[in-house]
mmCIF file of C-alpha atoms in Angstrom:
data_model
loop_
_atom_site.group_PDB
_atom_site.id
_atom_site.type_symbol
_atom_site.label_atom_id
_atom_site.label_comp_id
_atom_site.label_asym_id
_atom_site.label_seq_id
_atom_site.Cartn_x
_atom_site.Cartn_y
_atom_site.Cartn_z
ATOM 1 C CA MET A 7 -36.007 -103.592 -4.206
ATOM 2 C CA ALA A 8 -38.735 -105.645 -3.593
ATOM 3 C CA ARG A 9 -42.248 -104.059 -3.584
ATOM 4 C CA HIS A 10 -42.941 -104.889 0.423
ATOM 5 C CA ASP A 11 -39.507 -103.308 0.999
ATOM 6 C CA ARG A 12 -40.599 -100.041 -0.834
ATOM 7 C CA THR A 13 -44.124 -99.940 0.986
ATOM 8 C CA PHE A 14 -42.202 -100.287 4.417
ATOM 9 C CA SER A 15 -39.810 -97.573 3.659
ATOM 10 C CA ALA A 16 -42.558 -95.219 2.712
ATOM 11 C CA SER A 17 -44.277 -96.273 6.041
ATOM 12 C CA ALA A 18 -41.493 -95.596 7.985
ATOM 13 C CA ASP A 19 -40.920 -92.042 6.359
ATOM 14 C CA ALA A 20 -44.501 -91.071 7.432
ATOM 15 C CA LEU A 21 -44.063 -92.273 11.124
ATOM 16 C CA PRO A 22 -44.948 -89.667 13.729
ATOM 17 C CA GLY A 23 -42.091 -87.496 15.547
ATOM 18 C CA ASP A 24 -39.748 -87.479 12.196
ATOM 19 C CA ALA A 25 -37.420 -84.378 13.020
ATOM 20 C CA ALA A 26 -37.581 -83.274 9.379
ATOM 21 C CA THR A 27 -39.697 -80.061 8.427
ATOM 22 C CA PRO A 28 -41.248 -79.315 5.238
ATOM 23 C CA ALA A 29 -39.505 -76.536 3.006
ATOM 24 C CA PRO A 30 -41.523 -73.653 2.079
ATOM 25 C CA PRO A 31 -42.860 -73.150 -1.495
ATOM 26 C CA ALA A 32 -40.268 -72.295 -3.801
ATOM 27 C CA PRO A 33 -42.560 -69.838 -5.864
ATOM 28 C CA ALA A 34 -42.896 -67.517 -3.081
ATOM 29 C CA ARG A 35 -39.155 -67.426 -2.137
ATOM 30 C CA ARG A 36 -38.295 -66.518 -5.856
ATOM 31 C CA SER A 37 -40.935 -63.936 -6.047
ATOM 32 C CA ARG A 38 -39.834 -61.930 -3.426
ATOM 33 C CA LYS A 39 -36.187 -61.826 -4.545
ATOM 34 C CA ARG A 40 -37.247 -60.715 -8.046
ATOM 35 C CA ILE A 41 -39.113 -57.597 -6.285
ATOM 36 C CA ALA A 42 -35.758 -56.742 -4.356
ATOM 37 C CA LEU A 43 -33.963 -56.864 -7.526
ATOM 38 C CA GLY A 44 -36.400 -54.631 -9.208
ATOM 39 C CA ALA A 45 -36.438 -52.167 -6.664
ATOM 40 C CA VAL A 46 -32.664 -51.947 -6.381
ATOM 41 C CA ALA A 47 -32.621 -51.829 -10.099
ATOM 42 C CA ILE A 48 -35.230 -48.867 -10.372
ATOM 43 C CA VAL A 49 -33.271 -46.922 -7.513
ATOM 44 C CA ALA A 50 -29.939 -47.622 -9.325
ATOM 45 C CA LEU A 51 -31.492 -46.313 -12.800
ATOM 46 C CA ALA A 52 -33.114 -43.389 -10.927
ATOM 47 C CA GLY A 53 -29.734 -42.293 -9.226
ATOM 48 C CA LEU A 54 -27.981 -42.395 -12.607
ATOM 49 C CA ALA A 55 -30.571 -40.489 -14.245
ATOM 50 C CA TRP A 56 -30.533 -37.942 -11.748
ATOM 51 C CA PHE A 57 -26.742 -37.844 -11.885
ATOM 52 C CA GLY A 58 -26.784 -37.680 -15.805
ATOM 53 C CA SER A 59 -29.158 -34.845 -15.725
ATOM 54 C CA GLN A 60 -27.008 -32.997 -13.240
ATOM 55 C CA TRP A 61 -24.156 -33.601 -15.295
ATOM 56 C CA TRP A 62 -25.885 -32.494 -18.623
ATOM 57 C CA THR A 63 -27.294 -29.565 -17.186
ATOM 58 C CA HIS A 64 -24.736 -28.388 -14.946
ATOM 59 C CA GLY A 65 -21.701 -30.223 -14.333
ATOM 60 C CA ARG A 66 -20.378 -30.580 -17.777
ATOM 61 C CA PHE A 67 -20.033 -26.532 -17.731
ATOM 62 C CA MET A 68 -18.020 -26.598 -14.056
ATOM 63 C CA VAL A 69 -14.248 -26.144 -14.415
ATOM 64 C CA ASP A 70 -12.935 -27.264 -11.096
ATOM 65 C CA THR A 71 -9.682 -27.503 -9.259
ATOM 66 C CA ASP A 72 -8.111 -28.405 -5.694
ATOM 67 C CA ASP A 73 -5.049 -26.699 -6.028
ATOM 68 C CA ALA A 74 -6.482 -23.388 -4.596
ATOM 69 C CA TYR A 75 -5.508 -21.766 -1.279
ATOM 70 C CA VAL A 76 -6.375 -18.427 0.622
ATOM 71 C CA ALA A 77 -3.811 -15.887 0.151
ATOM 72 C CA SER A 78 -3.486 -12.382 1.344
ATOM 73 C CA ASP A 79 -1.185 -9.180 0.683
ATOM 74 C CA ILE A 80 1.009 -9.334 3.747
ATOM 75 C CA THR A 81 2.450 -6.452 4.938
ATOM 76 C CA LEU A 82 6.165 -6.847 6.439
ATOM 77 C CA ILE A 83 6.682 -4.758 9.585
ATOM 78 C CA SER A 84 10.070 -2.897 9.548
ATOM 79 C CA SER A 85 11.733 0.080 11.128
ATOM 80 C CA ARG A 86 13.249 3.028 9.159
ATOM 81 C CA VAL A 87 15.606 4.092 11.867
ATOM 82 C CA GLN A 88 18.182 2.374 13.889
ATOM 83 C CA GLY A 89 17.700 2.213 17.869
ATOM 84 C CA TYR A 90 17.415 -0.413 20.538
ATOM 85 C CA VAL A 91 13.857 -1.765 21.285
ATOM 86 C CA ALA A 92 12.504 0.061 24.480
ATOM 87 C CA ALA A 93 9.038 -1.908 24.855
ATOM 88 C CA VAL A 94 7.073 -4.591 22.539
ATOM 89 C CA GLU A 95 3.440 -3.495 22.914
ATOM 90 C CA VAL A 96 1.892 -6.620 21.281
ATOM 91 C CA GLN A 97 2.553 -10.153 21.500
ATOM 92 C CA GLU A 98 2.408 -13.145 18.666
ATOM 93 C CA ASN A 99 -0.829 -13.791 16.726
ATOM 94 C CA GLN A 100 -2.569 -10.859 18.283
ATOM 95 C CA ARG A 101 -5.171 -9.048 16.567
ATOM 96 C CA VAL A 102 -4.544 -5.580 16.060
ATOM 97 C CA ALA A 103 -6.165 -2.468 14.337
ATOM 98 C CA ALA A 104 -4.616 0.180 12.165
ATOM 99 C CA GLY A 105 -2.757 2.627 14.181
ATOM 100 C CA ASP A 106 -2.106 0.640 17.003
ATOM 101 C CA VAL A 107 1.193 0.707 18.713
ATOM 102 C CA LEU A 108 3.466 -2.416 17.955
ATOM 103 C CA VAL A 109 6.893 -1.290 19.169
ATOM 104 C CA ARG A 110 8.786 1.389 20.631
ATOM 105 C CA LEU A 111 12.174 2.226 19.905
ATOM 106 C CA ASP A 112 14.636 4.521 22.307
ATOM 107 C CA ASP A 113 14.206 7.702 21.114
ATOM 108 C CA GLY A 114 16.752 9.807 23.281
ATOM 109 C CA ASP A 115 19.211 10.278 20.838
ATOM 110 C CA LEU A 116 16.562 11.692 18.043
ATOM 111 C CA ARG A 117 14.947 13.552 20.644
ATOM 112 C CA ASN A 118 18.273 15.541 21.318
ATOM 113 C CA ALA A 119 18.804 15.987 17.365
ATOM 114 C CA LEU A 120 15.307 17.602 17.515
ATOM 115 C CA ASP A 121 16.302 19.939 20.330
ATOM 116 C CA ILE A 122 19.407 21.163 18.531
ATOM 117 C CA ALA A 123 17.476 21.360 14.951
ATOM 118 C CA GLU A 124 14.746 23.463 16.863
ATOM 119 C CA SER A 125 17.541 25.766 18.786
ATOM 120 C CA ARG A 126 19.091 26.425 15.416
ATOM 121 C CA VAL A 127 16.045 27.588 13.995
ATOM 122 C CA THR A 128 15.452 29.897 16.756
ATOM 123 C CA THR A 129 19.055 31.468 16.304
ATOM 124 C CA ALA A 130 18.490 31.811 12.363
ATOM 125 C CA SER A 131 15.300 33.756 13.459
ATOM 126 C CA ASP A 132 17.033 35.982 15.699
ATOM 127 C CA THR A 133 19.557 36.597 12.579
ATOM 128 C CA LEU A 134 16.409 37.653 10.657
ATOM 129 C CA ALA A 135 15.446 39.658 13.198
ATOM 130 C CA ARG A 136 18.867 41.631 13.334
ATOM 131 C CA ILE A 137 19.051 41.784 9.418
ATOM 132 C CA ASP A 138 15.201 43.239 9.437
ATOM 133 C CA ALA A 139 16.493 46.009 11.917
ATOM 134 C CA GLN A 140 19.713 46.881 9.828
ATOM 135 C CA ILE A 141 17.494 47.130 6.748
ATOM 136 C CA ASP A 142 15.410 49.731 8.526
ATOM 137 C CA ALA A 143 18.239 51.649 9.774
ATOM 138 C CA ALA A 144 19.668 51.639 5.824
ATOM 139 C CA GLU A 145 16.491 52.825 4.588
ATOM 140 C CA ALA A 146 16.160 55.525 6.996
ATOM 141 C CA GLY A 147 19.753 56.427 5.928
ATOM 142 C CA VAL A 148 18.426 56.567 2.346
ATOM 143 C CA VAL A 149 15.884 58.999 3.268
ATOM 144 C CA GLN A 150 18.451 61.166 5.113
ATOM 145 C CA ALA A 151 20.686 61.167 1.955
ATOM 146 C CA ARG A 152 17.760 62.153 0.017
ATOM 147 C CA ALA A 153 16.953 64.872 2.241
ATOM 148 C CA MET A 154 20.659 66.167 2.115
ATOM 149 C CA ARG A 155 20.589 65.983 -1.447
ATOM 150 C CA ASP A 156 17.379 68.249 -1.525
ATOM 151 C CA MET A 157 19.461 70.743 0.939
ATOM 152 C CA ALA A 158 22.253 70.457 -1.465
ATOM 153 C CA ASP A 159 20.049 71.266 -4.585
ATOM 154 C CA ALA A 160 18.519 74.221 -2.732
ATOM 155 C CA GLN A 161 22.181 75.399 -2.142
ATOM 156 C CA LEU A 162 23.161 74.963 -5.495
ATOM 157 C CA ARG A 163 20.297 77.074 -6.998
ATOM 158 C CA ALA A 164 21.264 79.542 -4.305
ATOM 159 C CA ALA A 165 24.912 79.521 -5.403
ATOM 160 C CA THR A 166 24.170 79.627 -8.929
ATOM 161 C CA SER A 167 21.878 82.957 -8.651
ATOM 162 C CA ASN A 168 24.203 84.653 -6.267
ATOM 163 C CA SER A 169 27.170 83.749 -8.806
ATOM 164 C CA GLU A 170 25.232 84.960 -12.034
ATOM 165 C CA ARG A 171 24.303 88.258 -10.148
ATOM 166 C CA VAL A 172 27.835 88.912 -8.855
ATOM 167 C CA ASP A 173 29.063 87.866 -12.287
ATOM 168 C CA ARG A 174 26.873 90.777 -13.779
ATOM 169 C CA LEU A 175 27.823 93.394 -11.567
ATOM 170 C CA SER A 176 31.319 92.719 -12.041
ATOM 171 C CA ARG A 177 31.095 93.067 -15.536
ATOM 172 C CA ASP A 178 29.012 96.565 -14.844
ATOM 173 C CA SER A 179 32.233 97.509 -12.471
ATOM 174 C CA VAL A 180 29.601 97.454 -9.567
ATOM 175 C CA ALA A 181 30.965 94.260 -7.602
ATOM 176 C CA SER A 182 34.514 93.920 -7.173
ATOM 177 C CA GLN A 183 36.640 90.873 -8.352
ATOM 178 C CA ALA A 184 36.768 89.705 -4.678
ATOM 179 C CA GLN A 185 33.163 89.317 -4.606
ATOM 180 C CA LEU A 186 33.110 87.450 -7.854
ATOM 181 C CA ASP A 187 35.702 85.108 -6.444
ATOM 182 C CA VAL A 188 33.780 84.515 -3.182
ATOM 183 C CA ALA A 189 30.587 83.892 -5.146
ATOM 184 C CA THR A 190 32.512 81.520 -7.473
ATOM 185 C CA GLU A 191 33.806 79.356 -4.690
ATOM 186 C CA ALA A 192 30.451 79.086 -3.001
ATOM 187 C CA LEU A 193 29.229 77.732 -6.267
ATOM 188 C CA ASP A 194 31.798 75.412 -6.555
ATOM 189 C CA THR A 195 30.925 74.189 -3.067
ATOM 190 C CA ALA A 196 27.217 73.685 -3.597
ATOM 191 C CA THR A 197 28.133 71.647 -6.595
ATOM 192 C CA ALA A 198 30.251 69.632 -4.621
ATOM 193 C CA SER A 199 28.009 69.196 -1.894
ATOM 194 C CA GLN A 200 25.085 68.399 -4.506
ATOM 195 C CA ALA A 201 27.257 65.480 -5.994
ATOM 196 C CA ASN A 202 28.134 64.393 -2.563
ATOM 197 C CA ALA A 203 24.576 63.907 -1.751
ATOM 198 C CA VAL A 204 23.660 61.807 -4.533
ATOM 199 C CA ALA A 205 26.503 59.689 -4.114
ATOM 200 C CA ALA A 206 25.371 58.944 -0.329
ATOM 201 C CA ILE A 207 21.859 58.347 -1.451
ATOM 202 C CA ALA A 208 23.625 55.572 -4.103
ATOM 203 C CA ALA A 209 25.772 54.221 -0.965
ATOM 204 C CA ALA A 210 22.553 53.950 0.973
ATOM 205 C CA GLU A 211 20.636 52.378 -1.365
ATOM 206 C CA ALA A 212 23.273 49.953 -2.078
ATOM 207 C CA GLN A 213 23.611 49.346 1.637
ATOM 208 C CA VAL A 214 19.511 48.335 1.739
ATOM 209 C CA ALA A 215 20.220 45.930 -1.195
ATOM 210 C CA VAL A 216 22.936 44.154 0.652
ATOM 211 C CA LEU A 217 21.054 43.779 3.725
ATOM 212 C CA LYS A 218 18.078 42.453 1.579
ATOM 213 C CA ALA A 219 20.171 39.845 -0.123
ATOM 214 C CA GLN A 220 21.655 38.873 3.544
ATOM 215 C CA ARG A 221 17.996 38.648 4.819
ATOM 216 C CA ALA A 222 17.129 36.171 1.694
ATOM 217 C CA GLU A 223 20.372 34.268 2.181
ATOM 218 C CA ALA A 224 19.154 33.934 5.992
ATOM 219 C CA GLU A 225 15.625 33.287 5.172
ATOM 220 C CA GLY A 226 16.787 30.270 2.760
ATOM 221 C CA THR A 227 19.149 29.052 5.768
ATOM 222 C CA ARG A 228 16.188 29.244 8.296
ATOM 223 C CA ARG A 229 13.998 27.382 6.043
ATOM 224 C CA GLU A 230 16.558 24.418 5.386
ATOM 225 C CA LEU A 231 16.838 24.457 9.190
ATOM 226 C CA GLN A 232 13.149 24.005 9.567
ATOM 227 C CA LEU A 233 13.344 21.144 7.071
ATOM 228 C CA ALA A 234 15.951 19.664 9.283
ATOM 229 C CA VAL A 235 13.456 20.097 12.406
ATOM 230 C CA GLU A 236 10.539 18.527 10.411
ATOM 231 C CA GLN A 237 13.182 15.517 9.594
ATOM 232 C CA ALA A 238 14.280 15.311 13.116
ATOM 233 C CA ARG A 239 10.383 15.245 14.351
ATOM 234 C CA ARG A 240 9.612 12.545 11.671
ATOM 235 C CA ASP A 241 12.519 10.516 12.557
ATOM 236 C CA LEU A 242 11.561 10.718 16.125
ATOM 237 C CA ASP A 243 7.980 9.742 15.160
ATOM 238 C CA LEU A 244 9.208 6.575 13.122
ATOM 239 C CA THR A 245 10.730 5.373 16.744
ATOM 240 C CA VAL A 246 7.191 4.506 17.432
ATOM 241 C CA LEU A 247 5.981 1.406 15.216
ATOM 242 C CA ARG A 248 2.581 1.432 14.421
ATOM 243 C CA ALA A 249 0.218 -1.298 12.539
ATOM 244 C CA PRO A 250 -0.280 0.038 8.863
ATOM 245 C CA ALA A 251 -3.723 -2.163 8.530
ATOM 246 C CA ASP A 252 -6.056 -4.181 10.395
ATOM 247 C CA GLY A 253 -4.943 -7.900 10.713
ATOM 248 C CA ILE A 254 -3.048 -10.420 12.950
ATOM 249 C CA LEU A 255 0.423 -10.200 13.777
ATOM 250 C CA ALA A 256 2.750 -13.024 12.918
ATOM 251 C CA GLU A 257 6.599 -13.744 13.205
ATOM 252 C CA LEU A 258 7.384 -11.384 15.778
ATOM 253 C CA THR A 259 10.922 -11.555 16.899
ATOM 254 C CA LEU A 260 11.593 -8.706 18.827
ATOM 255 C CA GLU A 261 12.824 -8.600 22.488
ATOM 256 C CA THR A 262 13.271 -5.477 24.630
ATOM 257 C CA GLY A 263 16.880 -4.482 24.230
ATOM 258 C CA ASP A 264 17.406 -5.649 20.740
ATOM 259 C CA LEU A 265 19.142 -3.467 18.275
ATOM 260 C CA VAL A 266 16.972 -2.708 15.111
ATOM 261 C CA ALA A 267 18.715 -1.896 11.700
ATOM 262 C CA PRO A 268 16.614 -0.057 9.279
ATOM 263 C CA GLY A 269 15.005 -2.209 6.973
ATOM 264 C CA ALA A 270 15.473 -5.309 8.878
ATOM 265 C CA ARG A 271 12.296 -7.611 8.760
ATOM 266 C CA LEU A 272 10.747 -7.038 12.448
ATOM 267 C CA ALA A 273 7.399 -9.045 12.041
ATOM 268 C CA ALA A 274 4.769 -9.775 9.397
ATOM 269 C CA LEU A 275 0.852 -8.435 9.430
ATOM 270 C CA VAL A 276 -1.376 -10.576 7.975
ATOM 271 C CA PRO A 277 -4.910 -8.823 6.969
ATOM 272 C CA THR A 278 -8.479 -10.494 7.822
ATOM 273 C CA ASP A 279 -10.426 -8.555 5.955
ATOM 274 C CA THR A 280 -8.871 -8.518 2.531
ATOM 275 C CA LEU A 281 -8.117 -12.289 1.942
ATOM 276 C CA TYR A 282 -8.673 -13.911 -1.651
ATOM 277 C CA ILE A 283 -8.182 -17.376 -3.056
ATOM 278 C CA GLU A 284 -5.232 -17.674 -5.310
ATOM 279 C CA ALA A 285 -6.690 -20.890 -7.650
ATOM 280 C CA ASN A 286 -4.147 -22.694 -9.971
ATOM 281 C CA PHE A 287 -6.057 -23.902 -12.975
ATOM 282 C CA LYS A 288 -4.622 -25.960 -15.806
ATOM 283 C CA GLU A 289 -3.728 -24.443 -19.057
ATOM 284 C CA THR A 290 -6.268 -26.756 -20.688
ATOM 285 C CA GLN A 291 -8.931 -25.278 -18.607
ATOM 286 C CA LEU A 292 -8.492 -21.722 -19.362
ATOM 287 C CA ALA A 293 -10.878 -22.070 -22.303
ATOM 288 C CA GLY A 294 -13.809 -21.796 -19.979
ATOM 289 C CA ILE A 295 -12.708 -19.203 -17.328
ATOM 290 C CA ARG A 296 -13.052 -15.515 -17.851
ATOM 291 C CA GLU A 297 -13.103 -12.549 -15.438
ATOM 292 C CA GLY A 298 -16.823 -12.177 -13.777
ATOM 293 C CA ALA A 299 -17.694 -15.959 -13.968
ATOM 294 C CA GLU A 300 -19.414 -17.489 -11.068
ATOM 295 C CA ALA A 301 -17.121 -19.678 -8.629
ATOM 296 C CA HIS A 302 -18.191 -22.136 -6.125
ATOM 297 C CA ILE A 303 -15.791 -22.435 -3.151
ATOM 298 C CA THR A 304 -15.616 -25.008 -0.599
ATOM 299 C CA PHE A 305 -12.881 -24.621 2.121
ATOM 300 C CA ASP A 306 -10.942 -27.765 3.791
ATOM 301 C CA ALA A 307 -11.310 -25.690 7.155
ATOM 302 C CA LEU A 308 -14.962 -25.211 6.688
ATOM 303 C CA PRO A 309 -16.300 -28.462 5.028
ATOM 304 C CA ASP A 310 -19.822 -27.948 6.068
ATOM 305 C CA LEU A 311 -20.147 -24.446 4.223
ATOM 306 C CA ASP A 312 -20.156 -23.691 0.580
ATOM 307 C CA PHE A 313 -19.974 -20.040 -0.529
ATOM 308 C CA ASP A 314 -20.416 -18.404 -3.986
ATOM 309 C CA SER A 315 -18.239 -16.011 -5.568
ATOM 310 C CA ARG A 316 -16.861 -14.710 -8.706
ATOM 311 C CA VAL A 317 -13.444 -14.740 -10.614
ATOM 312 C CA THR A 318 -11.837 -11.058 -10.115
ATOM 313 C CA SER A 319 -8.794 -11.708 -12.574
ATOM 314 C CA ILE A 320 -6.548 -13.827 -14.436
ATOM 315 C CA ALA A 321 -2.587 -13.837 -14.127
ATOM 316 C CA PRO A 322 -0.841 -12.675 -17.015
ATOM 317 C CA ALA A 323 1.743 -15.477 -16.863
ATOM 318 C CA THR A 324 2.009 -19.010 -15.790
ATOM 319 C CA GLY A 325 3.372 -19.630 -12.155
ATOM 320 C CA SER A 326 6.502 -20.983 -13.874
ATOM 321 C CA VAL A 327 7.534 -17.538 -15.241
ATOM 322 C CA PHE A 328 7.565 -16.119 -11.975
ATOM 323 C CA SER A 329 9.614 -18.637 -10.215
ATOM 324 C CA LEU A 330 12.951 -18.309 -8.795
ATOM 325 C CA LEU A 331 14.488 -20.446 -11.453
ATOM 326 C CA PRO A 332 12.648 -20.473 -14.647
ATOM 327 C CA ALA A 333 12.771 -23.555 -16.702
ATOM 328 C CA ASP A 334 14.786 -23.118 -19.930
ATOM 329 C CA ASN A 335 12.837 -25.320 -22.381
ATOM 330 C CA ALA A 336 15.649 -24.907 -24.912
ATOM 331 C CA THR A 337 18.343 -26.633 -23.491
ATOM 332 C CA GLY A 338 18.394 -30.496 -22.685
ATOM 333 C CA ASN A 339 15.544 -33.070 -23.240
ATOM 334 C CA PHE A 340 12.263 -31.672 -23.307
ATOM 335 C CA THR A 341 9.545 -33.021 -21.251
ATOM 336 C CA LYS A 342 5.792 -31.379 -21.897
ATOM 337 C CA ILE A 343 4.576 -30.451 -18.676
ATOM 338 C CA VAL A 344 0.811 -28.992 -18.218
ATOM 339 C CA GLN A 345 1.276 -25.460 -17.158
ATOM 340 C CA ARG A 346 -0.881 -23.834 -14.403
ATOM 341 C CA VAL A 347 -2.208 -20.134 -14.763
ATOM 342 C CA PRO A 348 -2.933 -18.420 -11.136
ATOM 343 C CA VAL A 349 -6.778 -17.125 -11.074
ATOM 344 C CA ARG A 350 -7.660 -14.781 -8.292
ATOM 345 C CA ILE A 351 -11.419 -15.083 -6.821
ATOM 346 C CA ALA A 352 -12.885 -13.323 -4.126
ATOM 347 C CA ILE A 353 -13.961 -14.359 -0.726
ATOM 348 C CA PRO A 354 -17.100 -13.457 0.161
ATOM 349 C CA ASP A 355 -17.920 -11.344 3.168
ATOM 350 C CA ALA A 356 -20.022 -14.524 4.806
ATOM 351 C CA ALA A 357 -16.828 -16.516 4.737
ATOM 352 C CA LEU A 358 -14.726 -13.718 6.066
ATOM 353 C CA ALA A 359 -17.096 -13.153 8.951
ATOM 354 C CA THR A 360 -16.859 -16.664 10.348
ATOM 355 C CA GLY A 361 -13.284 -15.661 11.385
ATOM 356 C CA ARG A 362 -11.884 -19.023 10.687
ATOM 357 C CA LEU A 363 -10.143 -18.405 7.527
ATOM 358 C CA ARG A 364 -6.384 -18.003 7.321
ATOM 359 C CA THR A 365 -3.793 -17.375 4.887
ATOM 360 C CA GLY A 366 -2.543 -20.777 3.112
ATOM 361 C CA LEU A 367 -5.596 -22.789 3.746
ATOM 362 C CA SER A 368 -6.978 -25.042 0.952
ATOM 363 C CA ALA A 369 -10.089 -24.703 -0.981
ATOM 364 C CA VAL A 370 -11.705 -26.573 -3.827
ATOM 365 C CA ILE A 371 -12.918 -24.332 -6.641
ATOM 366 C CA GLU A 372 -15.614 -24.829 -9.128
ATOM 367 C CA VAL A 373 -16.032 -22.203 -12.139
ATOM 368 C CA ASP A 374 -19.246 -21.935 -14.207
ATOM 369 C CA SER A 375 -17.855 -21.645 -17.742
ATOM 370 C CA ARG A 376 -21.293 -20.394 -18.891
ATOM 371 C CA THR A 377 -20.766 -17.122 -16.642
ATOM 372 C CA GLY A 378 -18.463 -14.430 -17.059
ATOM 373 C CA GLY A 379 -16.941 -12.416 -20.206
ATOM 374 C CA GLU A 380 -16.943 -14.059 -23.563
ATOM 375 C CA THR A 381 -15.384 -17.318 -23.365
ATOM 376 C CA LEU A 382 -14.113 -20.140 -26.071
ATOM 377 C CA LEU A 383 -17.157 -22.609 -24.427
ATOM 378 C CA ALA A 384 -19.628 -19.790 -24.655
ATOM 379 C CA ALA A 385 -18.960 -18.705 -28.195
ATOM 380 C CA GLU A 386 -19.389 -22.126 -29.095
#
C-alpha cells in the first residue's frame, strides 16, 4: 500500500460520528475476575474445612440407618364367649381409654345361666340348714342316751347291792329262795338296761358323725355351685368387651347382629403412649452399637423436628431367623447377604406429645458409637 493511502485510512478512522466504542481496559476486568474466583475458593475451602472437622469430631463416630420404623405392641381384641353383637360402642380409628366399652354382646343366655346357678346355691344352702338341724337333733339324742346310761348305771348299782344283800340273807336262811330269784332277775335286768344305754350312746354318736359327713359333702357341693355362679357371672361380664389400654382402635370389622366366636379377631388396639423404634442395622455396624448409646431420630412425618433418645435393647438374633421361612444356607448355591439385626430405640416424650406418630412410619437413626456400654470402637 502507498504511503498516501495509509494516511487516508488513518484519517478516515478518526472521522467524527464513528459507531465503534472504545473497549474497557483489559487489566481491570481480569482483576475483578480473580477476586471473585478467590472468594469462591475461600468459601469452598472453609466449607470443606468445616465439614471435615465435623466428620472428624462427630460424623465418623455416628452409625446410621434409614431402615427404621415406628413400632408398638398392638393388642388384638377378641371375645372369650360366643354370642351375637348387640351394640358396637366405638368407631374405626377412634381414640379410646383403658376400660372404655367397645362392644356389647347379647347376654340373655348367660344371664339365665347365672340365675340357674344362683338358685342351685340357694338350694344347697337350704340343704345345709336341714342337715345342721338334724345334727342338732342327733347331738340331743346323744345327750339323752348318756342320761339313760347314767340312770341304767344307777339301777345296776342298786340291783347289785340288793342282790348281794338278799344273797347273804338267803345263806343265813333269813330270805327265801323266791326273794333271791327276784333280786337276781332285777340285777340281770339292770345289767341289760345299762348295756342298752351304752349301745344307744354309740348309735347316737354314729348318727352325728354320719350327719356331719353329709354336711361336709353338702358344703363341698355348695362351694362348687358357688364357683359355678362366679364363672357364670364372669362369663356374663365377658359379654362386654372393654379396651385393655389407651390407644386408637383399628381394623374394626363388627356390625350389630354378627355372631362372634371365641378367640376370633374383632379389632386391633394400637397404643399411642408406648411407641418405640425398630431400627435394622447391618451386622457390620453392630461393633459400634450397645445398649444405652445416644441416638438421634428424624421422622419422615416430622421432617422439621429432630429428637434425641437412647438405645434400649438389641435383638438376640437377626431378622431372618424369625422369618416364616428361614433361609437354609446349607443347601443349594450360597450367596452371602449382609444380615440386619433389630435394635430397639425409645421414642422421647416430646415426639409422642406431637400426636402425629403412627405405627409403621419411617425414621432415620444415627447412633453415637462413643456412648453406651463397652463397644469394640470404644475399646480401641
